CSV table of C-alpha atoms in Angstrom, one decimal:
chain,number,residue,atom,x,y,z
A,1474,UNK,CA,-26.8,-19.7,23.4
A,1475,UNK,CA,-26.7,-16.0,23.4
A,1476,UNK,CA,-27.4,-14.9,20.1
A,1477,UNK,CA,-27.3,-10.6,19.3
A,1478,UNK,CA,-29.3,-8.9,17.1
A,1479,UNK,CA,-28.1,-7.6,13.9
A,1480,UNK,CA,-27.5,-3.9,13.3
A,1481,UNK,CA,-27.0,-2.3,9.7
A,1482,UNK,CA,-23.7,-1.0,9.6
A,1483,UNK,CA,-23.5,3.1,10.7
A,1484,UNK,CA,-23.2,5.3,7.4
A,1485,UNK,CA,-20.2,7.4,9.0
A,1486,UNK,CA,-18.5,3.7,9.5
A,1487,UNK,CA,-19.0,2.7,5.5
A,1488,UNK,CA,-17.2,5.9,4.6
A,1489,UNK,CA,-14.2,4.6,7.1
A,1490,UNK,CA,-14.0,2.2,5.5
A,1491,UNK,CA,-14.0,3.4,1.8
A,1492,UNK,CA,-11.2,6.1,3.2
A,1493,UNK,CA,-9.4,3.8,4.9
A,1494,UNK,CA,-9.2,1.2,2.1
A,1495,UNK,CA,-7.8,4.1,-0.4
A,1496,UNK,CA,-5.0,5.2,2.1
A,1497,UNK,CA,-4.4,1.5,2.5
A,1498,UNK,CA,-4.3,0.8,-1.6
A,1499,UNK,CA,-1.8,3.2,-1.5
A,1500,UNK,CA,-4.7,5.5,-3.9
A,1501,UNK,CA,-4.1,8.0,-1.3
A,1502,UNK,CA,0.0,8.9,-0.5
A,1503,UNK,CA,1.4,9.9,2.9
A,1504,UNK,CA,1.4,13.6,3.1
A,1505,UNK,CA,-1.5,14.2,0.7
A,1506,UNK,CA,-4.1,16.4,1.1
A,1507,UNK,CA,-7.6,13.9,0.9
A,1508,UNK,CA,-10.9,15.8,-0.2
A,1509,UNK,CA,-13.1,18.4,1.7
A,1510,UNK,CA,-15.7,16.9,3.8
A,1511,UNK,CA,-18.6,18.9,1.4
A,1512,UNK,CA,-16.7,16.8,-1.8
A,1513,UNK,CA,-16.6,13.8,0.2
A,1514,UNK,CA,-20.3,14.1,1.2
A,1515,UNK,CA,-21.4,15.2,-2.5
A,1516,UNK,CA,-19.4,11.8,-4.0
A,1517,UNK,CA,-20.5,9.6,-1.4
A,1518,UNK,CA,-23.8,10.6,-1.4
A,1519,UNK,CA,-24.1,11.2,2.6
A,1520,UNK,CA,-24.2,13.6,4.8
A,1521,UNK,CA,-21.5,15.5,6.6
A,1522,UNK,CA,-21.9,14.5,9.4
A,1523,UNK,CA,-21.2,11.2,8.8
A,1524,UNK,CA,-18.0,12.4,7.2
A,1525,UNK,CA,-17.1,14.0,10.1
A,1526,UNK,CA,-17.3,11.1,12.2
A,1527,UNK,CA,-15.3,9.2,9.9
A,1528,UNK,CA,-12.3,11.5,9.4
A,1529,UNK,CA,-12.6,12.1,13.3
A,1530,UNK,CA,-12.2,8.4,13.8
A,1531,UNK,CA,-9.1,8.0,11.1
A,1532,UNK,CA,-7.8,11.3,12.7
A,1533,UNK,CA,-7.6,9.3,16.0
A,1534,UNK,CA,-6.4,6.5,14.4
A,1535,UNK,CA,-3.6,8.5,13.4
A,1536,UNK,CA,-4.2,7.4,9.3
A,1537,UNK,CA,-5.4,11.5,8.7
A,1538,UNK,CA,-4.1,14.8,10.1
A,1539,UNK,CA,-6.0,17.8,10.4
A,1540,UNK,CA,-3.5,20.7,10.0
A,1541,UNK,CA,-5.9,24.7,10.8
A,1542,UNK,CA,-6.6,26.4,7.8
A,1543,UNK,CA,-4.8,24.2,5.5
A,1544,UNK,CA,-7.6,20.7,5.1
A,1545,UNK,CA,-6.8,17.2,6.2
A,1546,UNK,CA,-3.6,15.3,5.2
A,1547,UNK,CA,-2.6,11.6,5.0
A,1548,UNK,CA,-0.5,11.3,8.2
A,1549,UNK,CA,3.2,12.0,6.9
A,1550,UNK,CA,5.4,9.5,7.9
A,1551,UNK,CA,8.2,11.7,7.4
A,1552,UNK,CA,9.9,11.6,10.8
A,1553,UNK,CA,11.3,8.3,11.6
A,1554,UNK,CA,9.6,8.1,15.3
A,1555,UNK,CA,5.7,8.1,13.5
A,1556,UNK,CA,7.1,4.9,11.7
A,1557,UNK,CA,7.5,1.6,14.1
A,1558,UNK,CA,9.4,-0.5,11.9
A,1559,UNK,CA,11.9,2.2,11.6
A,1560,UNK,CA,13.0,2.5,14.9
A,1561,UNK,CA,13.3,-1.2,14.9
A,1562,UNK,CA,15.6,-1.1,11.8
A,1563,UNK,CA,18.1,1.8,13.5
A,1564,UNK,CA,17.6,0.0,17.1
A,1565,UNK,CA,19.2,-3.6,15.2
A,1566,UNK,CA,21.1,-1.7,12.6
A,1567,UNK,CA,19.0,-3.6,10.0
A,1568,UNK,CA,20.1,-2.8,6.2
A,1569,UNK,CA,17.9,-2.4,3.2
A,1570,UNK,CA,18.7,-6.0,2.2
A,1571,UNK,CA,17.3,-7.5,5.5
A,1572,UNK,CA,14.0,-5.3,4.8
A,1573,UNK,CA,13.7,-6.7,1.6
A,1574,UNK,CA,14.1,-10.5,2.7
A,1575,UNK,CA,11.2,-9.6,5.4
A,1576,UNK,CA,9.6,-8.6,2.1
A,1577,UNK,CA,10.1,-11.9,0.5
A,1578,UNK,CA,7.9,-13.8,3.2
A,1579,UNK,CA,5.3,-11.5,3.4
A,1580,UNK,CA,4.8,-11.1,-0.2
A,1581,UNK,CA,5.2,-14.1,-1.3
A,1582,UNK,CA,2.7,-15.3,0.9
A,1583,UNK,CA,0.4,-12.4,0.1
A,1584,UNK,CA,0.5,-13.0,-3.6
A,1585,UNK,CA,-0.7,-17.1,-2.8
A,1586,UNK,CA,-3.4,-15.8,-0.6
A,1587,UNK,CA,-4.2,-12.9,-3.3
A,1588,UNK,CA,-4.6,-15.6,-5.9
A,1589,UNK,CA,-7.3,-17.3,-4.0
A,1590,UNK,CA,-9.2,-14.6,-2.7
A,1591,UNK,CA,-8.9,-11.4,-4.8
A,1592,UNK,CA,-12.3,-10.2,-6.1
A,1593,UNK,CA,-12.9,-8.0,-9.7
A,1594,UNK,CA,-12.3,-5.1,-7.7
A,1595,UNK,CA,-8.7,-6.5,-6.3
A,1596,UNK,CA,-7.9,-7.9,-9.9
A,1597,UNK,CA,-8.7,-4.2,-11.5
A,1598,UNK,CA,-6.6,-2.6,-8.5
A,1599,UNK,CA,-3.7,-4.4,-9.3
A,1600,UNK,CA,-3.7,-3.9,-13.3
A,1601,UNK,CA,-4.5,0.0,-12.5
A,1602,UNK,CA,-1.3,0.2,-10.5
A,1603,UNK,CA,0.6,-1.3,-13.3
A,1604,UNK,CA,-1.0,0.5,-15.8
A,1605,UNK,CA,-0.1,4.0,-13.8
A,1606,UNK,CA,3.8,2.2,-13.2
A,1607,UNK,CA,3.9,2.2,-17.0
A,1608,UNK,CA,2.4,5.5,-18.0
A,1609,UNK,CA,4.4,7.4,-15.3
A,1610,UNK,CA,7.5,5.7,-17.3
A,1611,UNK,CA,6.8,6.7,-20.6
A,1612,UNK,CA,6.2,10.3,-19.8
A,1613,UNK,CA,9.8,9.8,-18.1
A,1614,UNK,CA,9.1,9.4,-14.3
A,1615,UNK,CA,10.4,6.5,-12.4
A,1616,UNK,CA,6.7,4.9,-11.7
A,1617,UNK,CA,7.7,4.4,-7.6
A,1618,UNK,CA,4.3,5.5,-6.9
A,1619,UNK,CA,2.5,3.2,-8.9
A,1620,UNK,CA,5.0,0.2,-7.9
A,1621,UNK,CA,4.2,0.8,-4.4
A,1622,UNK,CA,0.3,0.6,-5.5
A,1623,UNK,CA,0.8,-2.5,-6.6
A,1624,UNK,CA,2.1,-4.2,-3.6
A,1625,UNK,CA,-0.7,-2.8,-1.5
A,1626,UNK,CA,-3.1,-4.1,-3.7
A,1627,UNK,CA,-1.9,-7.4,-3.3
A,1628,UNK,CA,-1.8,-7.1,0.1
A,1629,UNK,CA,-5.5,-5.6,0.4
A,1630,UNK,CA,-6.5,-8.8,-1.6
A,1631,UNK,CA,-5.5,-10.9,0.9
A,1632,UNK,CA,-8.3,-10.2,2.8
A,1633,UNK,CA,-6.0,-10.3,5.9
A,1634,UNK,CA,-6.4,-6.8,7.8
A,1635,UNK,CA,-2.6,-7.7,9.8
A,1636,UNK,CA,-1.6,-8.2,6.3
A,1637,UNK,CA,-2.8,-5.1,5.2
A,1638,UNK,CA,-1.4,-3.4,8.3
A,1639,UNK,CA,1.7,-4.9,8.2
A,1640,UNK,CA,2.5,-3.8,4.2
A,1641,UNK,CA,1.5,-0.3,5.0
A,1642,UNK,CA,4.1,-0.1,7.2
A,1643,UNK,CA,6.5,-1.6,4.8
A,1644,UNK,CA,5.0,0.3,1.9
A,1645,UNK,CA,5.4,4.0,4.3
A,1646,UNK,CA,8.8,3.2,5.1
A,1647,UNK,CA,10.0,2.3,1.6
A,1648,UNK,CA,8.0,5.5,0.1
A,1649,UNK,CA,9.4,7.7,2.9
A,1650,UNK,CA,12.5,6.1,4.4
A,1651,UNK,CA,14.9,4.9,1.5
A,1652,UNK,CA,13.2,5.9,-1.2
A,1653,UNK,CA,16.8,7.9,-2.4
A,1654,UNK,CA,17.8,4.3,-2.3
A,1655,UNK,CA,14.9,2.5,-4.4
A,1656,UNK,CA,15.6,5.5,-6.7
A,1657,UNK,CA,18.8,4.2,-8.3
A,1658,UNK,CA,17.2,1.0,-9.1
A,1659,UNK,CA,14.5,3.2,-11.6
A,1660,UNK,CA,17.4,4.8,-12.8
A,1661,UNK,CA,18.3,2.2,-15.2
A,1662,UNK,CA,15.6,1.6,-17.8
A,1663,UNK,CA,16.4,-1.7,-18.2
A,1664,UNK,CA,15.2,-2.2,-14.5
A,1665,UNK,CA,12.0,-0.9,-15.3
A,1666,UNK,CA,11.1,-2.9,-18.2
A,1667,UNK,CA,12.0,-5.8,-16.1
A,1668,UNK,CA,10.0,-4.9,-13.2
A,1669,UNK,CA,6.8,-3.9,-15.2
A,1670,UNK,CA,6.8,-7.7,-16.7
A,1671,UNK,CA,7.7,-9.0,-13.2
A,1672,UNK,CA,4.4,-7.1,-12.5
A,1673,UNK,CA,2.7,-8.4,-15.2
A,1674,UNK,CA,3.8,-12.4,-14.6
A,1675,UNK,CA,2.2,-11.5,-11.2
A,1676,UNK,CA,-0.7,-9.9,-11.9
A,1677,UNK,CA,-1.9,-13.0,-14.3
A,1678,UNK,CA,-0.8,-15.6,-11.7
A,1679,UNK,CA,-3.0,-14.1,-9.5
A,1680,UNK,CA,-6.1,-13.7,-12.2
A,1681,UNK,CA,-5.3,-17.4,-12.9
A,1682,UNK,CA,-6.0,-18.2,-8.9
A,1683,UNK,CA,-2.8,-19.8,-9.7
A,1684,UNK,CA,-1.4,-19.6,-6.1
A,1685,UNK,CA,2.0,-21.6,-6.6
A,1686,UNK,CA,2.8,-19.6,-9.5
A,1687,UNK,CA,1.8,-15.9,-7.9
A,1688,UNK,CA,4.1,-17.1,-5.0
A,1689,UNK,CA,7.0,-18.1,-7.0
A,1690,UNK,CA,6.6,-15.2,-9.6
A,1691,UNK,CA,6.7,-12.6,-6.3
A,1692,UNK,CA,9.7,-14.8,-4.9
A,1693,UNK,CA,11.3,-13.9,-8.3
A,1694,UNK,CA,10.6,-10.5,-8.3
A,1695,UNK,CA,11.9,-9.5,-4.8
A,1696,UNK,CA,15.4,-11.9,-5.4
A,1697,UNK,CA,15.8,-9.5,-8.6
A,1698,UNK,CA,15.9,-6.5,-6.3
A,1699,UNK,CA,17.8,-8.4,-3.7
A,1700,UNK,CA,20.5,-9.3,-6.2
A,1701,UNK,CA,20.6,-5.6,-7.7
A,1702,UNK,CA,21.2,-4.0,-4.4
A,1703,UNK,CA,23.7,-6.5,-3.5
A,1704,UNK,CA,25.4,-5.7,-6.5
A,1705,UNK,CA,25.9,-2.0,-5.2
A,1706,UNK,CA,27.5,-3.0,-2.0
């Protein structure tokens, strides 16, 4: 038996990971502009140097841009080609409905897994994205932002990094792709209300480590926007 020694994790990798978690939460949107590495260093207590590595290594990773003059950006995922599951949706001429019944799988079972395994720190991710989905809608926005929040939160709680990975892309798409479409279902303020106590019914299944009912409460949700958009065909 070979066994390794231990090594504390790197300071530069700890602040990946705090940066990568916030794109990932959806805390930070594609095409925003994240903080200056002296901010950065001054709220994380580190140097900048280890800042610097860490945006270098998300830069490579292709989660950051650095664009001269200007700071560094949340990679944009504004042209179709940066955006995998894109091209496969053109290349199978794949409509929004068969996005959405991906969806259903992949939240569904992100929700069970969420109910077994999300921390204080999940559980106050989630409510914060609901709470931001309902303040957004009272001062008369449509909330998208905080709705895609949510989801990500969900999947973050998984603990599952392809689960993570794989809502991202989902979650880029959606916010990038067809949100024009996802905008007529916030249109009606009806669908709103319904979707913030879809949220809600979610939210406590998965406080309740109540696996079953996060999974069927998520199922319900996604049929509901399933049904809607069939309804516009």
């Amino acid at each position: 038996m070979r066994l390794k020694p231990i090594n504390p994790k790197r300071i530069s990798d700890q602040v990946f990971d705090q940066l990568r978690e916030l794109i990932f939460r959806g805390d930070y949107q594609p095409g925003q502009k994240i903080m200056t590495e002296r901010e950065l260093a001054e709220a994380l207590n580190v140097s900048r140097n280890s800042v610097r590595e860490a945006i270098n290594k998300l830069v490579t990773l292709r989660f950051l841009e650095q664009r001269q003059g200007q700071g560094t950006f949340v990679r944009s995922m504004d042209e179709a080609v940066k955006i995998p599951l894109a091209t496969v949706m053109e290349a199978r001429d794949a409509s929004l409905i068969d996005l959405l019944e991906m969806r259903m799988g992949i939240e569904c079972t992100a929700a069970s897994l969420a109910a077994q395994r999300a921390n204080p720190a999940d559980l106050d991710a989630i409510e914060n994205a609901i709470a931001d989905m309902e303040a957004d809608t009272c001062a008369g926005g449509l909330g998208t932002e905080g709705d895609l929040s949510f989801h990500m939160a969900i999947a973050w709680a998984t603990k599952n990094p392809l689960q993570v990975y794989i809502m991202k892309n989902i979650s880029d798409f959606l916010h990038v792709g067809i949100r024009k479409n996802l905008l007529h279902l916030y249109e009606d303020p009806d669908n709103i209300v319904e979707i913030l106590q879809q949220h809600k019914a979610i939210y406590q299944a998965i406080r309740s480590s109540d696996a079953d009912a996060a999974y069927r409460t998520m199922k319900n949700h996604i049929k509901y926007v399933i049904r809607f958009f069939r309804n516009r065909l």
